Coordinates of C-alpha atoms in Angstrom, one line a residue:
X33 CA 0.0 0.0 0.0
X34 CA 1.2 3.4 -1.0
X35 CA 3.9 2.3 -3.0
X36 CA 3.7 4.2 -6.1
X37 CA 4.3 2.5 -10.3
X38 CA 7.3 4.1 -10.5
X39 CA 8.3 2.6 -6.9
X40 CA 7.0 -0.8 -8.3
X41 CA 9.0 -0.7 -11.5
X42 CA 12.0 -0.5 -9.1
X43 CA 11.0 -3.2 -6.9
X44 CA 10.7 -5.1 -10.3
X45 CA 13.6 -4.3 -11.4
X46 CA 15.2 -5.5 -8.2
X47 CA 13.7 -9.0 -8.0
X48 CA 14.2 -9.3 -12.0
X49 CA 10.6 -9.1 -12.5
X50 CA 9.4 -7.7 -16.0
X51 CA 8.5 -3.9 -16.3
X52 CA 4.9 -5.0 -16.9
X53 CA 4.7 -7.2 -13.5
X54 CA 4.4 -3.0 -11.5
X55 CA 1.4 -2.6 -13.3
X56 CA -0.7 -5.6 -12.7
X57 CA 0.5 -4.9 -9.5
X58 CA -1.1 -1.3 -9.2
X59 CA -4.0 -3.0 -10.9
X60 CA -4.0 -5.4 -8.0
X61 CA -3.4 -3.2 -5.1
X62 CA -5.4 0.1 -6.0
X63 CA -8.5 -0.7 -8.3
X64 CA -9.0 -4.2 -7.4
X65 CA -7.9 -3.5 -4.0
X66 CA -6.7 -7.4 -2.6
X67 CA -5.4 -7.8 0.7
X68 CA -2.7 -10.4 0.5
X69 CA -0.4 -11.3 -2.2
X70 CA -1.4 -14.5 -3.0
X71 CA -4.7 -12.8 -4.5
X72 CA -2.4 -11.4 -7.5
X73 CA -3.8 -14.3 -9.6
X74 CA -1.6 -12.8 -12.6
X75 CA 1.9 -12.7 -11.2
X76 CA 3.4 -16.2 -11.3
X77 CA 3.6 -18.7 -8.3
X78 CA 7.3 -18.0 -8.1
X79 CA 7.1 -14.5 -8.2
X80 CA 3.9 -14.3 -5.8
X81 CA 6.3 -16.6 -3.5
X82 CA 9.1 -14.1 -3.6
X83 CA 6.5 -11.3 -3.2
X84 CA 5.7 -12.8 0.1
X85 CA 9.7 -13.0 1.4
X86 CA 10.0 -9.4 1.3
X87 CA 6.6 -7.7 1.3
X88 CA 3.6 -7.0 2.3
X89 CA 0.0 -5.4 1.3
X90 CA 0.0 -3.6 4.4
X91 CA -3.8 -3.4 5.0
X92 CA -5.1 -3.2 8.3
X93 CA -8.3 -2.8 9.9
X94 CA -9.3 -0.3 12.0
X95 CA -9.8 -1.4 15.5
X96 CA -12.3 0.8 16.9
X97 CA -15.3 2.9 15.2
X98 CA -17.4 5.7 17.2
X99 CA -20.7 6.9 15.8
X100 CA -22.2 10.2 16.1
X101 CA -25.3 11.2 16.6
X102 CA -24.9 13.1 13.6
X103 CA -23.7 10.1 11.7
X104 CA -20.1 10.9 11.2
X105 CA -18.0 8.1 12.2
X106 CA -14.7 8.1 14.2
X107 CA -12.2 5.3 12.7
X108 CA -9.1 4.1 15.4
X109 CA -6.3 2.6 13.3
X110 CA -2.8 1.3 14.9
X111 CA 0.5 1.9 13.0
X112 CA 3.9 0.8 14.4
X113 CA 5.4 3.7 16.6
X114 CA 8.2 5.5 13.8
X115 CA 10.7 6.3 16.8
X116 CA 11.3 2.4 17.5
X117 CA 11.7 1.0 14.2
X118 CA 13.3 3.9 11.6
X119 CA 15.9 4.9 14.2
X120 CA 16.8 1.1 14.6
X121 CA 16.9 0.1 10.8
X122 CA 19.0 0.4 8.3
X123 CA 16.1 0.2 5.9
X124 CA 13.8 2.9 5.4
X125 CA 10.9 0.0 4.4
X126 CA 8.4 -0.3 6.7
X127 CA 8.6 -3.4 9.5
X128 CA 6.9 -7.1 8.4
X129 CA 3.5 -7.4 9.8
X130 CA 5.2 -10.1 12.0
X131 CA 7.7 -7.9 13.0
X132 CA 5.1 -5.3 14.1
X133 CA 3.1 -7.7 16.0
X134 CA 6.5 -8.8 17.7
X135 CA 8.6 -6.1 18.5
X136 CA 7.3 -2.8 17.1
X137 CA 5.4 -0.7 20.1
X138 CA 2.2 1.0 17.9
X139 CA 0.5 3.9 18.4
X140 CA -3.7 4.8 17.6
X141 CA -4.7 7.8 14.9
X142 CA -7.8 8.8 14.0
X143 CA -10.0 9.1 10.4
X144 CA -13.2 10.4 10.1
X145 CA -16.1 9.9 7.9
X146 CA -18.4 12.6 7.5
X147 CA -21.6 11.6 5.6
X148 CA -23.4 15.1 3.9
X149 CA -26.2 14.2 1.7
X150 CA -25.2 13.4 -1.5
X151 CA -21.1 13.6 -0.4
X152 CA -19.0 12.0 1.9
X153 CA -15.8 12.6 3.4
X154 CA -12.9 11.1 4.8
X155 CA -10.8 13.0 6.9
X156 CA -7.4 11.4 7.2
X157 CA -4.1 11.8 9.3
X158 CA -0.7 12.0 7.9
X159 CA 1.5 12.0 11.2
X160 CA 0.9 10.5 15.2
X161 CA 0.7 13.8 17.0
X162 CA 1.6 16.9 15.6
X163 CA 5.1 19.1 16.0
X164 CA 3.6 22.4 15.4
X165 CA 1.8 23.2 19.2
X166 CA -0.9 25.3 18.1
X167 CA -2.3 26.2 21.4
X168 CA -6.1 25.8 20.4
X169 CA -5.6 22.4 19.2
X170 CA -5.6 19.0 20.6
X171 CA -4.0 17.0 18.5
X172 CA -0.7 19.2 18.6
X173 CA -0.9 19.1 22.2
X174 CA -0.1 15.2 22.4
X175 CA 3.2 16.1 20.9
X176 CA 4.7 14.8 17.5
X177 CA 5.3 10.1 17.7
X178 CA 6.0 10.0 14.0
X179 CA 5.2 10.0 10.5
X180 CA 3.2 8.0 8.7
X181 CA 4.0 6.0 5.5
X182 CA 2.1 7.1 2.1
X183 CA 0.2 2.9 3.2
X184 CA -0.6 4.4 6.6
X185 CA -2.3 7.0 5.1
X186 CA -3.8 5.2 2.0
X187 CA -5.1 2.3 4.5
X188 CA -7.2 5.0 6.1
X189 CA -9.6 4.7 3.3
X190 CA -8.9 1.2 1.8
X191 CA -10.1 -0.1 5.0
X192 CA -13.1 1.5 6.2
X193 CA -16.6 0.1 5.0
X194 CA -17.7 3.6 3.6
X195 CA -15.1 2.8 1.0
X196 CA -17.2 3.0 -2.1
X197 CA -19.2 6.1 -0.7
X198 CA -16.2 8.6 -0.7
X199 CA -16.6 11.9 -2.9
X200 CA -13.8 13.5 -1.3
X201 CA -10.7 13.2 1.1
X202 CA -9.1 16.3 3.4
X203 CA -5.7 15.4 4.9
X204 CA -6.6 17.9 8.0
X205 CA -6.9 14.8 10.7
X206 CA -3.9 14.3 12.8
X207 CA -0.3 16.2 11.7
X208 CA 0.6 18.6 9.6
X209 CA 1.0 17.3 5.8
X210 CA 3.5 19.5 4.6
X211 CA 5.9 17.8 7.4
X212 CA 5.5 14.7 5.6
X213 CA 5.0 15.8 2.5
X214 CA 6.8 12.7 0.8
X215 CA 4.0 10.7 2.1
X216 CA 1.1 12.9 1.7
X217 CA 2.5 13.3 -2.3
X218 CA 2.8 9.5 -3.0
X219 CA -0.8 9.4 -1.2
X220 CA -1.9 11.4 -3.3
X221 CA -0.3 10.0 -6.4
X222 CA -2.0 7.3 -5.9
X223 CA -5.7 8.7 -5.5
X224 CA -5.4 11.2 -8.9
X225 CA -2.8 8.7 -11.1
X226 CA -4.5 6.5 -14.3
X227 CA -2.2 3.9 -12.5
X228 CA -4.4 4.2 -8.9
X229 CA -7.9 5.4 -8.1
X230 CA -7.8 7.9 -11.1
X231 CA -9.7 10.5 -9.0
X232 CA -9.8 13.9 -9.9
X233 CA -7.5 16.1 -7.8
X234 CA -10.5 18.7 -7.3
X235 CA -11.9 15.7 -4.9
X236 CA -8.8 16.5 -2.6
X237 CA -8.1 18.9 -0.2
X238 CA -5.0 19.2 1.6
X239 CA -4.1 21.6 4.9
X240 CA -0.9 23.3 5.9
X241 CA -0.3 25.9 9.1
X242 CA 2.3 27.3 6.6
X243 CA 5.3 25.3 6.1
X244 CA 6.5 27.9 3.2
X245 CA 9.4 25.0 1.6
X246 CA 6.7 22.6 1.8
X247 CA 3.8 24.4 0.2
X248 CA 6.2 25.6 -2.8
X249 CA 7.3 22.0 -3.7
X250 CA 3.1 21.1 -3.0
X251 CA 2.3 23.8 -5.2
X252 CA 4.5 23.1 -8.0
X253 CA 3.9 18.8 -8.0
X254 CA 0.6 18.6 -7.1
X255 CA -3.0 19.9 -8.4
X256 CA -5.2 18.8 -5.3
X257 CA -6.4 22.0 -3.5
X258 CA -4.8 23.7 -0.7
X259 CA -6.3 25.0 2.7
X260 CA -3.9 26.9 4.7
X261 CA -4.5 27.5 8.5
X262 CA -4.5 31.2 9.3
X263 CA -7.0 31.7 12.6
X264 CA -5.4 35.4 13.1
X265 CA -4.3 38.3 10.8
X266 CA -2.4 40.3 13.7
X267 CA 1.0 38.9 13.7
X268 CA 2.0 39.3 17.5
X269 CA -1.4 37.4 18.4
X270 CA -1.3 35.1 15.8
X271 CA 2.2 34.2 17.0
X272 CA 1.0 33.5 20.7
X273 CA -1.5 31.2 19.2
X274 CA 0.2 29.1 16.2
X275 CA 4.2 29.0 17.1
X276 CA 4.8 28.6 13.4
X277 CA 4.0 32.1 12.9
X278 CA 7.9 32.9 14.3
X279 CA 9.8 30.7 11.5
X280 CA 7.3 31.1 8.9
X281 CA 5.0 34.6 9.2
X282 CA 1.5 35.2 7.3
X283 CA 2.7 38.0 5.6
X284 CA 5.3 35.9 3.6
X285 CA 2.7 32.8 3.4
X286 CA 0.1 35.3 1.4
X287 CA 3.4 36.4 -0.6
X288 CA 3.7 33.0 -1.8
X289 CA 0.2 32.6 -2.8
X290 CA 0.1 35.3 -4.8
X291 CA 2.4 33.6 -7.4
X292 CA 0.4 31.1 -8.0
X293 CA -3.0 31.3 -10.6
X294 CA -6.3 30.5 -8.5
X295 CA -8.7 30.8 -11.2
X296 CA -8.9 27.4 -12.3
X297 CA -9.3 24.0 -10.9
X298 CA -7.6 24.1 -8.1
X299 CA -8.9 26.4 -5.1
X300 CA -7.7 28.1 -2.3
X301 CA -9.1 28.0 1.2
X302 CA -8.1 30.1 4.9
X303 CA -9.5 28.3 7.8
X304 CA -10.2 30.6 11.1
X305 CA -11.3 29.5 13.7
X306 CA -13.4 31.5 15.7
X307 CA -12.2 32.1 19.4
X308 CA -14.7 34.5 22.0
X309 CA -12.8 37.8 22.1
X310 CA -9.6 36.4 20.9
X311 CA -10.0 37.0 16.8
X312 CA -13.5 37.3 16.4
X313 CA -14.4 40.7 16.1
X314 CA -14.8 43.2 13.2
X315 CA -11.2 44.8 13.5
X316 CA -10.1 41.5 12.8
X317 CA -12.2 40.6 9.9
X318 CA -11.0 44.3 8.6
X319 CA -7.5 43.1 8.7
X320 CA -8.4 40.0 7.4
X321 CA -10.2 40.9 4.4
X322 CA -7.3 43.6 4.0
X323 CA -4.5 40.5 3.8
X324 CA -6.6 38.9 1.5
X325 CA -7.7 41.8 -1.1
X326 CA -7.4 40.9 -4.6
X327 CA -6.4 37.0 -3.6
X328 CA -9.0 34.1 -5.3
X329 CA -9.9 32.5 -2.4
X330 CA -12.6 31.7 0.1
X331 CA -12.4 31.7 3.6
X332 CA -13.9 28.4 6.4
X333 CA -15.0 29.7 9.6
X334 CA -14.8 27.3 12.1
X335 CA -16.5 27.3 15.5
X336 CA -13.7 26.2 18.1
X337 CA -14.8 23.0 19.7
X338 CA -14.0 23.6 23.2
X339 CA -11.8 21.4 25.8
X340 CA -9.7 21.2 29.1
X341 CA -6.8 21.0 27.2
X342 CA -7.1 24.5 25.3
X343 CA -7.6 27.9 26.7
X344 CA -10.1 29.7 24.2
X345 CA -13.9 29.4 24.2
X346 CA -16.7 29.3 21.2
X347 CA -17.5 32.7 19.9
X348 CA -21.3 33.6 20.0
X349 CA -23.8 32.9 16.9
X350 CA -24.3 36.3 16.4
X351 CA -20.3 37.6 16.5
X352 CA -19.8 34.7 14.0
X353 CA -22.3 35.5 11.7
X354 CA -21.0 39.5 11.9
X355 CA -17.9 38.2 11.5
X356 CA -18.9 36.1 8.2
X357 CA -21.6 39.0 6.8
X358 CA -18.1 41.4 6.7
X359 CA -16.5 39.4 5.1
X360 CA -18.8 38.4 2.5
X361 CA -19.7 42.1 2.2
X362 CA -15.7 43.2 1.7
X363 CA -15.2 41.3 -1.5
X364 CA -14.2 37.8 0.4
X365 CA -15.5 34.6 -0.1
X366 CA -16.8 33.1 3.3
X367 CA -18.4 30.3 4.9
X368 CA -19.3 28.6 8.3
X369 CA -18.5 25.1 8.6
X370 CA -21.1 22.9 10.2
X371 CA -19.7 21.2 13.1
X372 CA -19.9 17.5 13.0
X373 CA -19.6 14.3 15.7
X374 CA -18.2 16.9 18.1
X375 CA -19.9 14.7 20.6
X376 CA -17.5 11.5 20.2
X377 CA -13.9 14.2 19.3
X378 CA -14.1 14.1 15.9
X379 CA -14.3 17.7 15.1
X380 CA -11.7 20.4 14.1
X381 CA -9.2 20.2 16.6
X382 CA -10.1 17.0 18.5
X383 CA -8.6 13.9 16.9
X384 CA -5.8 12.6 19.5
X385 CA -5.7 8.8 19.8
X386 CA -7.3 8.6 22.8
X387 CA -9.0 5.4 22.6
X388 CA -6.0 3.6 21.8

């Protein structure tokens, strides 16, 4: 799982395997979708047999599901702890399956399926934990236990029930993508490529706090849409919320935006949260809707789902919508998300692992 063709062809190449062999493989893995190599009816005995010496499918089911009242879904998966196993091997290939139920400690991340009419979405998590310690946010304050492989990530969708259902996928669960954005890529890869799923990349969202090397290479390799984090357009206060401010500031984030031609396909999206007397009045949506003049985008509110782990509270209905008709009355494109399964921690800001 989330190995891409050209990865394949390599792996081919390796064993002596012809060039074709990656294909039926892809075929295998990603539209037919088997679990075990053996399955690969089309691949000799002898090189299904080697297959099984030094691979894996990597599917894995998840081990716990929590159901709203609103019918979104919470999904627990296990993946081997990265800390143990990377810093140990002198192989960047994931551990054996055997080897994970041996020796490998693992750690629990989160999915969630969000059902919406006539769409559904999966929101999946690219790391255990999160390095960037926005204050607001739950996941980030669990600390950062590892990446996740491009399989890790794939798995999240291959192996829920809802599988067929999916219209679209965010990558705004657990971690920040554009820290593992070799994974999230190949992920990726795989979803849009004629090779994989062959989705369209407008069916793809993926979120960033504003890793600025990240979101370059992002922008110039991938088509799927962007949604960048910005919850504050005063600096200072910004900083004390989201530490990645400091290395990275808004000011040069929107500069790199601006280089880029939103008037197609792909789209661009701020999400702000909205935080009671924090960033939710209309001196801040002036500012805001100043940083944004002239940029194609549209802009998520986001009501804060409180906790004892964060020190903000929900802004009123009425602020919010003030907030919003400014915007929309300023020339910028905004919106108010609708909550969903806050009541089991699957909303914005929630996802930690803690069933695991």
């Amino acid at each position: 799982m989330g190995i891409t063709l050209v990865q394949l062809q390599g792996l081919c190449a390796s064993e002596g395997f012809p060039k074709f062999t990656a294909k039926q493989m892809c075929d295998w893995l990603y539209k037919k979708r088997v679990d075990t190599i053996d399955a690969m009816t089309n691949l000799s005995l002898a090189q299904r047999a080697r297959l099984n010496e030094v691979a894996c499918i990597g599917r894995h089911t998840p081990v716990n599901c929590q159901v709203s009242r609103d019918g979104t879904k919470k999904y627990l998966f296990m993946v081997p702890s990265e800390g143990t196993w990377r810093a140990t091997s002198a192989s960047k290939d994931a551990p054996s399956t055997a080897d994970v139920a041996r020796h490998v400690p693992t750690a629990g991340i989160e999915a969630v399926y969000i059902p919406d009419d006539d769409r559904a979405t999966l929101c999946v998590s690219c790391q255990v934990g999160c390095k960037m310690g926005c204050r607001f946010c739950v996941t980030g304050r669990q600390g950062f236990h590892g990446n996740l492989s491009a399989g890790d990530i794939l798995n999240q969708l291959f192996s829920i029930p809802e599988f067929e259902s999916l219209t679209n996928v965010v990558f705004m669960g657990m971690g920040e993508p554009m820290d593992n954005l070799d994974a999230v890529l190949d992920a990726c890869a795989v979803l849009t490529s004629d090779w994989g799923l062959g989705w369209s990349p407008k069916r793809i969202t993926v979120s960033t706090v504003g890793i600025l090397p990240g979101m370059k290479r992002f922008l110039d390799e991938c088509q799927c849409h962007l949604a960048v984090s910005l919850h504050n357009p005063v600096p200072q206060e910004r900083l004390a919320m989201m530490p990645v401010q400091k290395a990275f500031p808004l000011n040069q984030v929107l500069a790199l935006l601006r280089q880029y031609d939103w008037s197609g396909q792909r789209r661009l999206s701020f999400e702000y949260t909205m935080f009671r007397g924090e960033n939710d009045d209309l001196a801040h949506a002036a500012k805001l809707a100043e940083a944004l003049q002239g940029l194609e985008c549209r802009v998520n509110l986001i009501r804060f789902h409180e906790s004892d782990e964060a020190p903000y509270k929900t802004s009123m209905p009425s602020t919010i919508a003030a907030f919003q008709n400014y915007l929309n009355r300023h020339g910028v494109t905004c919106t108010l998300r609708a909550s969903r399964g806050q009541d089991i921690d699957a909303a914005c800001g929630l996802l930690a692992g803690k069933n695991a």
